[in-house]
Amino acid sequence: MSKSEKSNQEIFPSPQAGRVRGLDYLKQLEAESIHIFREVAAQFERPALLFSGGKDSITLVHLARKAFAPGKIPFPLVHIDTGHNFPEALEFRDWLANEVGATLIVRKVEDTIKQKSLTEPKGKFPSRNWLQTYTLLDTIEEFRFDCCIGGARRDEEKARAKERIFSVRDEFGQWNPKLQRPELWNIYNGRIHKGENVRVFPISNWTELDIWNFIRKEKVDLPSIYFAHERKVIEHEGQLVAISEFVQPDASDVVLTKKVRYRTVGDMTCTAAVESNASTLDEVINEIISTRISERGETRIDDKVTEAAMEDRKKNGYF
Amino acid sequence: MDLLRFITAGSVDDGKSTLIGRLLYDSKNILIDQLEALEKSTKNRTDGSVDLALLTDGLRAEREQGITIDVAYRYFTTPKRKFIIADAPGHVQYTRNMITGASNASLIIILIDARQGVVEQTRRHSIIASLLQIPHVVVAVNKMDLVEYSQDIYNNIVIEYAEVAKQLGLQDVTYIPISALDGDNIVDRSEKITWYDGKPLLEFLEEVELDHDINLTDARFQVQFVIRPQTEELHDYRGYAGKVISGIYKKGDKVTVLPQGISTTISKLEVNGKEVEEAFAPQPLVIQLSEDIDISRGDTIVKADNLPRVSNELEVLLCWMDDKPLIAGNKYLLQHNSRLVRAVVRNVEYKLDVNSLQQQPVEGNVKLNEVVKATVKTASPLVYDPYTILSVNGSAILVDETSNSTVAAVLLQQ
């Protein structure tokens, strides 16, 4: 029998062959992410993993660890610290970097504001979210990173739904949606010119619920603020915002003590809490399944400003 | 629960975005705030209805022009399956985006406007489906509400399309009459299309058999990255990390490393840092071999009794995706999974008309969206299978070394 005849026969097995082996959808997503991580390590000279302390970047670290086991993660974790972080998230960040034996690089938005005399955002919720871009671009330049791995997911937002897994940015960090490279099969082209940079999103195809199911299945540790706890909050346009050194109540605000958890972990100035009694992963996941509000809509104060908010930020070099 | 990746294709006004919106909406995968944003942007419409298409139109330029610029990915889950939709634009100039979206899909929904029947775009999309060997095809005859749910019109379209499918060798084609706008035969069976006794679309998507789409016979593995921890405990460790492209690997398997042609044995297999007895596609894997061989990224490890082709003279189909034309004789980089080699496009034999599949002579250079048969010579041999036999090991891209753009999809031939 010739080679081609043999192959044809084997590729189209008889219906009786039945199911031998198959991967659960979560394992398929994991396989895809690990493949992407290994491509990054092989294709780039100086990659870095952008770490925020949130569940998505924690998942990234967990996947990276699997991709390179028994070796260590072959790139540093980089945190762009706005100075408005939850202390629990910072503590967790330091613990995790130590736990996986990764180098942790922290660069502060505070320092960029001083060096570049940037104008601090004002108002009751002074978000430094937008200013992170400056610090990020400086950090990329300082360490000559040619690739930054991020935890963005396509289900989060309309602009992200259109971004490639390997997203080439020019030397200003800008995304050009009309000039994206075709991304074919599982072949990733990370070639760039000097000064350019690639943002790579290994969990592009995961949804919020996929992340939570993975965290549960793999028993991934999370910062405590993801679980219900008591906190002093004010209500702002239907969202609960924690009182902190960065957000102070006005005379008109009613300060309430509520049992809350966070669904996303960003800055204290732009992340809202949700009322909750969920103190275990199972309870958190059950709540998420039964809520009919999207993650960004529920917990991000800054995305509501304009419908194209994320698209604008990405075009300007944002994650 | 498993995973189905599918693509939707249709011409500009076939109601593709409405269909996706309807799938998300009726399967309760649209959340309150997204709906609010939707209602806000439809407030100015005169008929007061919610425009489901707006759920999928992402970028500002698209909303302004009412078109889709790029492939967008959507996600939804039912109790039976997780779905990833590649939403590819319909208009002619963005064929490359459709190929991008289709390259990872195991099913394609081709939308046909019941009033228009099979049009040029339908043929084009079907040809791409056939070129890329998408295993399952669903022909959704949409806007049945606008033809009074006529069975005759539907039947004529089925007959017309069956000719196209036959010509292209499409194997598994399913026809469903729908109205995306009203939700007929999307999630629930239509009460108006009483003569149709097949499954509604979502039920079909939930139940279509996917198990045989992955080849577990021909073992193919390419090295992505060499893991060498060089720590005290692991100072001799040398593991080849990669993905099982197809087939199954077992500890103790006699293997051949290509293109070197060296035979050895698998001494250890690890998945996610844990030792395993066997691994199968598409698992991520680390292979250790019993002998110390010089192996690097892009090398292939296969079973000694099932060898792929090894050659540096390649017959290929190229789908050209760059604004700059292909000039025969030009040098490019060819990336086949993780293997990157220099390549020269030597001879362009003919152009494939993507509307008729006829071979035509090539006049001048090869332009954006054209598909051509060509010969390519690579600087070092490629270890591959023909796309039609094992697509996961028969696909590659061409990269322009000066712009770094991905300029072509490459389908390796016999």
XYZ file of C-alpha atoms in Angstrom:
733
model
C 0.000 0.000 0.000
C 1.412 3.408 -0.915
C 1.925 6.103 1.689
C -0.906 8.331 0.480
C -3.466 5.541 0.387
C -2.521 4.559 3.891
C -2.821 8.109 5.204
C -6.166 8.720 3.583
C -7.612 5.650 5.116
C -6.355 6.583 8.535
C -7.472 10.190 8.414
C -11.068 9.275 7.732
C -11.572 6.551 10.297
C -14.611 4.367 10.085
C -17.604 5.597 12.096
C -17.183 2.676 14.472
C -13.759 3.971 15.477
C -15.555 6.087 18.063
C -14.064 8.673 20.336
C -10.637 7.788 21.632
C -9.221 10.935 23.100
C -10.468 14.469 23.277
C -9.651 17.589 25.254
C -12.148 19.437 27.375
C -12.697 23.029 26.165
C -10.707 24.457 29.068
C -7.771 22.173 28.250
C -8.006 23.271 24.622
C -7.807 26.901 25.678
C -4.906 26.089 27.980
C -3.076 24.282 25.156
C -3.501 27.296 22.896
C -2.182 29.687 25.569
C 0.848 27.528 26.347
C 1.658 27.303 22.652
C 1.558 31.112 22.495
C 3.816 31.472 25.551
C 6.415 29.185 24.010
C 6.312 31.132 20.756
C 6.963 34.323 22.707
C 9.929 32.840 24.565
C 11.433 31.580 21.317
C 10.700 34.516 19.025
C 11.612 37.462 21.198
C 14.874 38.499 22.803
C 13.475 40.515 25.689
C 9.860 39.698 26.474
C 8.084 40.712 29.659
C 4.801 39.774 31.269
C 2.659 42.739 32.285
C 1.360 41.895 35.703
C -1.408 43.831 37.414
C -2.248 41.619 40.365
C -5.656 40.867 38.863
C -7.061 37.419 38.126
C -6.268 37.562 34.411
C -2.585 38.259 34.898
C -2.455 35.713 37.726
C -3.864 33.184 35.259
C -1.163 34.216 32.793
C 1.551 33.527 35.351
C 0.007 30.162 36.097
C -0.063 29.243 32.390
C 3.501 30.490 31.851
C 4.659 28.308 34.678
C 3.102 25.274 32.992
C 4.576 26.220 29.620
C 8.165 26.193 30.845
C 8.100 23.547 33.592
C 10.325 22.236 35.012
C 12.267 25.390 34.098
C 11.420 28.833 35.433
C 9.412 31.449 33.563
C 12.039 32.882 31.183
C 10.932 36.520 31.420
C 10.314 39.105 34.153
C 6.959 40.208 35.535
C 6.462 43.942 35.055
C 4.019 45.935 37.131
C 3.073 49.461 36.103
C 2.088 50.788 39.509
C -0.362 53.670 39.411
C 0.043 54.238 43.128
C -3.692 53.710 43.454
C -3.553 49.957 43.882
C -5.281 47.867 46.456
C -2.735 46.978 49.155
C -3.987 43.372 49.030
C -3.120 43.183 45.342
C 0.400 44.529 45.892
C 1.050 42.111 48.689
C -0.162 39.278 46.529
C 2.001 40.430 43.615
C 5.170 40.253 45.731
C 4.200 36.869 47.125
C 3.477 35.375 43.699
C 6.680 36.652 42.052
C 8.640 35.094 44.876
C 6.633 31.884 44.715
C 7.311 31.290 41.009
C 10.888 32.573 41.218
C 10.360 35.324 38.651
C 12.073 38.691 38.510
C 9.648 41.488 39.412
C 10.094 44.917 37.884
C 7.932 47.733 39.290
C 7.718 51.155 37.685
C 5.582 53.875 39.221
C 3.246 56.264 37.430
C 3.998 58.689 40.278
C 7.629 58.937 39.078
C 6.590 59.498 35.460
C 4.253 62.289 36.557
C 7.146 63.986 38.337
C 9.766 63.446 35.635
C 7.563 64.527 32.771
C 5.535 67.063 34.766
C 2.319 65.465 33.663
C -0.932 66.847 34.943
C -2.544 64.730 37.610
C -6.134 63.877 36.858
C -8.530 65.760 39.068
C -11.992 65.151 40.340
C -13.502 62.824 42.809
C -12.224 59.697 41.050
C -8.798 60.800 39.845
C -8.014 57.852 37.564
C -4.387 57.440 36.566
C -5.450 54.698 34.190
C -4.762 56.811 31.130
C -1.357 57.923 32.475
C -0.148 54.329 32.776
C 0.556 54.413 29.046
C 3.410 56.906 29.609
C 5.040 54.766 32.273
C 4.552 51.620 30.227
C 6.229 53.129 27.154
C 9.127 54.431 29.283
C 9.546 51.015 30.864
C 9.569 49.326 27.456
C 12.294 51.744 26.389
C 14.296 51.392 29.611
C 14.492 47.599 29.388
C 14.323 47.438 25.576
C 11.417 45.003 25.782
C 10.466 43.748 22.330
C 7.330 41.989 23.554
C 4.869 42.626 26.355
C 2.510 39.832 27.306
C -0.865 41.032 28.528
C -3.966 39.464 30.003
C -6.548 41.153 27.765
C -9.462 39.005 26.614
C -11.529 39.499 23.495
C -14.809 39.093 25.353
C -14.095 42.162 27.493
C -14.824 44.848 25.029
C -15.621 45.599 21.365
C -12.187 46.930 20.346
C -10.416 44.017 21.979
C -12.620 41.591 20.048
C -10.823 42.729 16.902
C -7.253 42.627 18.093
C -4.865 39.900 17.039
C -3.101 37.634 19.531
C 0.225 39.074 18.325
C -0.535 42.788 18.104
C 2.231 44.872 16.576
C 2.648 48.377 18.003
C 4.738 51.165 16.535
C 7.388 52.990 18.539
C 4.675 55.090 20.151
C 2.922 51.939 21.271
C 0.014 52.656 18.943
C -2.353 50.031 17.633
C -3.528 50.441 14.067
C -6.652 48.343 13.572
C -6.510 48.765 9.790
C -2.953 47.462 9.493
C -3.179 44.235 11.433
C -1.258 41.247 10.128
C -3.364 38.319 9.022
C -3.080 35.724 11.787
C -3.373 32.339 10.124
C -3.826 28.920 11.684
C -1.653 28.824 14.799
C 1.280 30.481 13.119
C 2.410 33.654 14.868
C 4.587 36.203 13.106
C 6.399 38.248 15.753
C 8.980 39.887 13.498
C 9.354 43.589 14.081
C 11.555 46.519 13.222
C 13.796 48.089 15.824
C 11.783 50.281 18.162
C 8.539 48.447 17.498
C 6.997 46.206 20.068
C 4.535 43.362 20.061
C 1.752 43.008 22.597
C 0.844 39.364 22.958
C -2.453 38.233 24.488
C -2.313 34.502 25.269
C -5.784 34.401 26.841
C -7.509 36.277 24.012
C -10.016 33.460 23.539
C -10.916 33.017 27.204
C -14.060 34.501 28.680
C -14.458 35.750 32.217
C -16.195 32.522 33.150
C -13.430 30.424 31.578
C -10.908 32.219 33.804
C -12.967 31.529 36.917
C -13.481 27.882 35.982
C -9.746 27.529 35.423
C -8.955 29.153 38.771
C -11.312 26.748 40.462
C -10.047 23.669 38.641
C -6.383 24.490 39.128
C -6.809 25.829 42.673
C -5.092 29.101 41.742
C -4.538 31.491 44.669
C -6.111 34.939 44.397
C -5.873 38.198 46.367
C -8.425 38.315 49.168
C -10.418 41.191 47.669
C -11.970 38.825 45.126
C -13.987 37.351 47.996
C -16.685 38.995 50.082
C -15.422 41.256 52.856
C -16.668 44.331 54.702
C -15.680 47.690 53.316
C -16.660 51.336 53.666
C -18.115 52.486 50.357
C -20.052 55.277 48.723
C -22.540 54.889 45.940
C -21.730 56.631 42.677
C -24.113 56.343 39.713
C -25.255 52.969 40.927
C -21.743 51.641 41.526
C -20.069 51.020 44.875
C -16.695 52.713 45.270
C -14.460 52.029 48.250
C -13.380 54.866 50.510
C -9.587 55.071 50.494
C -6.837 57.647 50.673
C -7.527 58.239 46.959
C -11.316 58.495 47.067
C -12.837 60.670 49.767
C -16.564 61.154 50.338
C -18.223 64.535 49.706
C -20.634 66.106 52.119
C -23.494 64.715 50.032
C -22.239 61.121 50.067
C -23.603 58.528 52.392
C -20.843 56.287 53.629
C -22.074 52.735 53.959
C -20.462 49.634 55.302
C -21.225 46.796 52.939
C -20.163 43.272 52.329
C -18.535 43.397 48.899
C -16.136 41.646 46.584
C -14.287 42.775 43.478
C -14.880 41.243 40.116
C -11.887 42.959 38.543
C -8.868 44.445 40.253
C -7.727 47.760 38.835
C -7.107 51.065 40.553
C -9.006 51.942 43.712
C -10.150 55.077 41.915
C -11.760 53.377 38.963
C -12.775 49.916 40.112
C -16.167 49.416 41.621
C -17.118 46.699 44.072
C -20.172 44.475 43.923
C -22.303 43.594 46.874
C -21.768 39.971 47.687
C -21.753 37.251 50.285
C -19.610 34.952 48.189
C -16.687 33.823 50.279
C -15.638 30.745 48.305
C -14.755 30.237 44.647
C -17.893 28.192 44.068
C -20.030 30.973 45.478
C -18.235 33.620 43.409
C -18.712 31.587 40.230
C -22.375 31.000 40.978
C -22.885 34.730 41.432
C -21.125 35.479 38.159
C -23.221 32.962 36.274
C -26.400 34.480 37.634
C -25.439 38.129 37.031
C -26.523 39.536 33.769
C -24.115 42.460 33.756
C -20.772 42.329 31.993
C -17.550 42.553 33.899
C -16.381 45.860 32.469
C -19.822 47.390 32.725
C -20.198 46.443 36.342
C -16.811 47.354 37.673
C -15.036 49.856 35.443
C -15.907 53.463 35.994
C -13.719 54.682 33.115
C -15.166 52.679 30.214
C -18.527 54.375 30.273
C -17.180 57.745 29.221
C -17.456 57.244 25.480
C -18.503 54.241 23.506
C -15.116 54.164 21.831
C -13.110 54.664 25.039
C -11.065 51.482 24.739
C -10.448 51.881 21.024
C -9.038 55.358 21.660
C -6.790 54.193 24.466
C -5.439 51.280 22.465
C -4.646 53.496 19.522
C -2.611 55.589 21.932
C -0.458 52.806 23.257
C -2.558 51.386 26.061
C -2.398 47.687 26.883
C -17.826 20.115 27.314
C -16.019 20.692 24.042
C -15.320 23.663 21.848
C -16.510 24.608 18.364
C -14.792 27.365 16.423
C -16.833 28.554 13.478
C -16.873 31.363 10.987
C -19.765 33.242 9.468
C -19.529 34.435 5.893
C -21.943 36.334 3.728
C -22.107 39.356 1.464
C -22.546 42.816 2.822
C -26.278 42.837 3.426
C -26.960 39.184 4.084
C -27.633 39.831 7.755
C -24.515 38.255 9.176
C -24.163 40.625 12.112
C -27.861 40.244 12.829
C -27.468 36.467 12.849
C -24.594 36.609 15.337
C -26.472 39.135 17.431
C -29.462 36.800 17.371
C -27.388 33.781 18.436
C -25.918 35.732 21.346
C -29.245 37.311 22.248
C -31.426 34.211 22.098
C -28.900 32.021 23.862
C -28.861 34.644 26.667
C -25.247 35.563 26.198
C -25.906 39.299 26.028
C -25.685 41.106 29.306
C -27.774 43.960 30.638
C -25.267 46.782 30.192
C -24.404 45.657 26.681
C -28.086 45.735 25.877
C -28.400 49.188 27.406
C -25.531 50.444 25.260
C -27.287 48.859 22.307
C -30.604 50.482 23.074
C -28.854 53.816 23.528
C -27.352 53.619 20.055
C -30.606 52.486 18.440
C -32.679 55.199 20.087
C -32.628 57.299 16.930
C -34.032 54.564 14.760
C -37.532 55.193 13.547
C -38.996 51.718 13.965
C -37.928 51.475 17.589
C -36.461 47.986 17.240
C -33.103 46.977 18.652
C -30.447 46.637 15.955
C -28.742 43.381 16.837
C -26.055 44.045 14.245
C -24.664 46.798 16.486
C -23.629 44.170 19.011
C -20.871 43.052 16.731
C -19.735 46.218 14.990
C -16.765 47.174 17.093
C -14.686 50.031 15.813
C -15.798 53.589 15.349
C -15.019 53.659 11.617
C -17.176 50.583 11.223
C -20.106 52.099 13.049
C -19.809 55.235 10.966
C -19.654 53.344 7.683
C -21.945 50.516 8.767
C -19.433 47.883 7.637
C -17.075 45.395 9.291
C -13.380 46.104 8.812
C -11.686 43.241 10.513
C -12.284 39.787 11.887
C -13.958 40.025 15.273
C -14.192 37.163 17.693
C -17.329 36.453 19.749
C -17.895 33.952 22.472
C -20.913 32.188 23.771
C -21.635 29.103 25.751
C -24.615 26.808 25.992
C -24.876 23.880 28.395
C -23.593 21.668 25.567
C -20.688 23.568 24.040
C -18.451 26.589 24.119
C -18.430 28.500 20.848
C -15.919 30.869 19.319
C -17.239 32.803 16.338
C -14.918 34.446 13.855
C -17.006 37.194 12.340
C -15.438 37.887 8.954
C -16.451 40.795 6.789
C -18.341 40.161 3.594
C -17.069 42.648 1.094
C -14.616 41.736 -1.627
C -11.552 43.693 -0.544
C -11.283 41.932 2.772
C -11.024 38.337 1.559
C -7.747 38.034 3.460
C -9.615 38.596 6.711
C -11.972 35.813 5.844
C -9.045 33.473 5.311
C -7.649 34.599 8.655
C -10.916 33.790 10.386
C -11.456 30.565 8.460
C -7.998 29.134 9.100
C -8.931 28.088 12.626
C -12.560 27.190 12.020
C -14.024 23.702 11.939
C -17.346 24.918 10.605
C -18.497 27.701 8.313
C -21.939 29.268 8.132
C -22.480 30.623 4.643
C -25.349 33.072 4.576
C -27.478 33.415 1.506
C -30.123 36.097 1.089
C -33.264 34.188 0.075
C -34.120 36.988 -2.357
C -30.704 36.876 -4.061
C -29.839 33.182 -4.109
C -26.271 32.063 -4.807
C -24.207 35.121 -5.724
C -20.553 35.720 -6.570
C -19.655 36.203 -2.902
C -21.293 32.901 -2.010
C -19.049 31.132 -4.493
C -15.992 32.984 -3.265
C -16.677 32.092 0.359
C -17.380 28.494 -0.558
C -14.167 28.244 -2.533
C -12.223 29.520 0.460
C -14.019 26.959 2.625
C -13.011 24.258 0.196
C -9.418 25.459 -0.183
C -8.977 25.564 3.589
C -10.847 22.268 3.975
C -13.242 23.479 6.651
C -14.815 20.169 7.731
C -18.463 21.282 8.117
C -20.523 23.696 6.017
C -23.897 25.163 7.003
C -25.794 27.031 4.322
C -28.190 29.356 6.142
C -30.804 30.699 3.759
C -31.673 33.961 5.481
C -34.475 36.531 5.177
C -37.092 33.836 4.653
C -39.552 36.382 6.088
C -39.041 38.518 2.981
C -39.978 35.691 0.584
C -43.088 34.640 2.494
C -41.328 31.549 3.826
C -41.521 30.025 0.393
C -40.404 26.423 0.209
C -39.947 26.661 -3.569
C -37.508 29.534 -3.290
C -35.613 27.671 -0.596
C -35.529 24.446 -2.594
C -34.223 26.236 -5.661
C -31.397 27.739 -3.627
C -30.546 24.319 -2.200
C -30.392 22.860 -5.715
C -28.289 25.764 -6.929
C -25.862 25.510 -4.012
C -25.616 21.724 -4.204
C -24.046 22.220 -7.651
C -21.434 24.547 -6.150
C -20.759 22.104 -3.310
C -20.367 19.236 -5.753
C -18.004 21.207 -7.939
C -15.874 22.145 -4.915
C -15.963 18.756 -3.275
C -17.548 20.074 -0.078
C -18.383 16.967 1.913
C -20.622 17.829 4.813
C -23.196 20.464 3.825
C -26.330 21.215 5.856
C -29.099 23.605 4.749
C -31.271 25.599 7.154
C -33.945 28.201 6.242
C -33.827 31.055 8.763
C -34.828 34.586 9.541
C -32.100 36.097 11.693
C -34.122 39.262 12.179
C -37.141 37.466 13.657
C -35.252 34.542 15.155
C -36.840 31.832 13.010
C -34.920 28.539 13.199
C -32.081 30.127 15.139
C -32.584 28.846 18.672
C -36.148 27.619 18.430
C -37.881 25.887 15.601
C -39.740 28.334 13.371
C -43.500 28.306 13.571
C -43.731 29.874 10.147
C -41.403 27.554 8.243
C -43.531 24.521 8.920
C -42.282 22.512 5.932
C -38.726 22.339 7.337
C -38.165 19.344 9.592
C -34.419 19.704 10.298
C -32.772 21.167 13.393
C -32.707 24.864 14.142
C -29.243 26.412 13.725
C -28.123 26.445 17.358
C -29.161 22.863 17.941
C -27.188 21.843 14.884
C -24.119 23.745 16.109
C -24.424 22.073 19.499
C -24.621 18.588 18.080
C -22.415 18.481 15.001
C -19.856 15.697 15.417
C -16.330 17.074 15.955
C -14.440 14.067 17.239
C -13.065 13.057 13.879
C -11.760 16.520 13.033
C -8.536 15.883 14.932
C -6.136 13.397 13.363
C -4.877 10.960 15.989
C -3.090 8.710 13.519
C -0.165 10.567 12.007
C 2.053 11.681 14.890
C 3.596 15.098 14.246
C 5.456 17.245 16.753
C 7.581 20.292 16.121
C 9.991 21.767 18.663
C 9.015 25.276 19.727
C 11.448 25.871 22.542
C 14.204 23.924 24.264
C 13.855 23.824 28.046
C 17.209 23.719 29.808
C 16.825 24.825 33.417
C 20.565 24.384 34.192
C 19.887 24.354 37.903
C 21.619 22.119 40.408
C 18.849 19.499 40.492
C 18.203 19.675 36.747
C 21.659 20.371 35.346
C 21.407 17.697 32.637
C 17.754 18.309 31.811
C 17.043 18.977 28.152
C 13.390 18.903 27.152
C 11.869 19.737 23.782
C 8.747 21.800 24.280
C 6.115 21.956 21.583
C 2.576 21.068 20.710
C 1.394 17.700 19.485
C 0.250 18.826 16.023
C -1.492 15.526 15.325
C -1.426 11.940 16.467
C -0.338 10.331 19.733
C 3.082 9.978 21.343
C 3.940 7.339 23.921
C 6.887 6.839 26.189
C 9.262 4.351 24.539
C 8.159 5.229 20.981
C 10.874 4.850 18.361
C 11.121 8.246 16.719
C 12.968 10.011 13.937
C 14.168 13.594 14.187
C 13.734 15.485 10.918
C 15.139 16.947 8.783
C 18.313 15.524 10.363
C 17.054 11.952 9.902
C 18.352 10.707 13.264
C 16.585 7.792 14.995
C 16.152 7.625 18.749
C 13.622 6.760 21.452
C 11.308 8.834 23.656
C 12.576 8.462 27.208
C 10.152 10.749 28.999
C 7.003 12.760 28.244
C 5.758 15.664 30.339
C 2.558 17.679 30.103
C 2.474 20.820 32.251
C 5.418 19.641 34.327
C 3.903 16.250 35.115
C 5.188 13.003 33.668
C 2.707 11.174 31.440
C 2.703 7.863 29.570
C 1.202 9.360 26.411
C 0.136 12.646 24.908
C -2.141 13.459 21.977
C -3.098 16.401 19.763
C -3.415 19.268 20.584
C -1.743 18.865 23.982
C 1.307 20.918 24.889
C 4.166 18.519 25.490
C 7.791 18.294 26.551
C 9.700 15.368 25.040
C 12.952 13.962 26.359
C 14.970 11.637 24.144
C 17.217 8.769 25.136
C 20.143 10.123 23.160
C 21.856 13.452 23.182
C 21.143 14.910 19.757
C 21.525 18.446 18.476
C 17.898 19.538 18.116
C 16.602 23.071 17.939
C 13.434 25.066 17.356
C 11.595 24.058 14.208
C 12.883 20.476 14.113
C 10.257 17.759 13.862
C 9.978 14.561 15.892
C 7.844 11.846 14.280
C 7.347 8.135 14.723
C 9.841 6.085 12.758
C 7.095 4.156 10.924
C 5.032 7.141 9.780
C 7.131 9.747 8.038
C 6.028 13.067 6.540
C 7.552 14.548 3.420
C 10.950 16.234 3.620
C 11.809 18.573 0.766
C 13.073 22.009 -0.137
C 11.291 22.109 -3.487
C 7.655 22.810 -2.765
C 4.488 22.945 -4.792
C 2.170 25.421 -3.099
C -1.058 27.348 -3.353
C -0.522 30.947 -2.260
C -3.322 33.227 -1.120
C -1.757 36.640 -1.504
C -2.617 39.013 1.344
C -0.449 42.055 0.906
C -0.976 45.347 -0.882
C 2.478 44.960 -2.388
C 2.275 42.414 -5.249
C 4.080 39.099 -5.334
C 6.958 39.247 -7.754
C 8.220 35.869 -8.898
C 11.887 35.505 -7.987
C 11.496 37.522 -4.795
C 12.825 36.123 -1.537
C 10.624 35.765 1.509
C 10.696 34.037 4.863
C 8.512 30.981 5.085
C 7.143 30.076 8.511
C 5.782 26.552 8.880
C 4.444 26.271 12.433
C 7.611 27.313 14.315
C 10.121 26.634 11.574
C 11.405 29.716 9.794
C 13.337 29.308 6.552
C 14.348 31.517 3.685
C 12.341 30.908 0.555
C 12.174 32.080 -3.004
C 9.014 31.998 -5.084
C 10.327 30.586 -8.319
C 7.518 30.070 -10.703
C 3.914 31.142 -10.693
C 2.098 28.549 -12.779
C -1.463 29.752 -12.841
C -4.056 31.831 -11.079
C -7.117 30.251 -9.539
C -10.284 32.192 -10.266
C -11.891 32.384 -6.834
C -15.323 32.699 -8.400
C -15.146 29.720 -10.741
C -12.091 27.775 -9.581
C -10.811 27.855 -13.165
C -7.108 28.005 -13.833
C -6.115 31.175 -15.584
C -2.810 32.434 -16.930
C -1.050 34.978 -14.716
C -0.547 38.338 -16.311
C 1.963 40.484 -14.490
C 2.378 40.313 -10.727
C 0.143 38.584 -8.233
C -2.092 41.023 -6.416
C -3.920 41.189 -3.096
C -6.616 38.499 -2.670
C -5.408 36.422 -5.614
C -4.799 32.693 -5.252
C -2.022 31.175 -7.336
C -0.252 27.883 -7.809
C 3.501 28.318 -7.496
C 6.755 26.559 -6.782
C 8.847 27.621 -3.835
C 12.396 26.680 -2.998
C 13.508 26.883 0.619
C 17.042 27.269 1.957
C 16.668 24.189 4.146
C 14.163 21.380 3.855
C 10.638 21.572 5.209
C 9.093 18.638 7.070
C 5.439 18.667 6.075
C 2.357 16.862 4.861
C 0.189 17.986 1.959
C -2.558 20.314 3.200
C -5.275 18.093 1.779
C -4.023 15.124 3.796
C -3.026 16.768 7.083
C -3.845 20.475 7.067
C -2.287 21.197 10.486
C 1.106 20.192 9.110
C 0.535 21.472 5.594
C 0.034 25.170 6.228
C 2.535 27.996 6.354
C 2.859 31.743 5.874
C 5.173 33.942 3.852
C 6.699 36.957 5.571
C 8.176 39.936 3.740
C 11.574 40.429 5.321
C 11.637 44.151 4.670
C 8.191 45.038 6.008
C 7.828 42.040 8.357
C 4.229 41.710 7.159
C 2.535 38.382 6.710
C 2.024 38.475 2.944
C 0.614 35.051 2.043
C -1.148 31.978 3.298
C 0.649 28.905 1.994
C -1.091 25.590 1.385
C 1.524 22.925 0.783
C 0.644 20.524 -2.032
C 1.668 16.990 -2.978
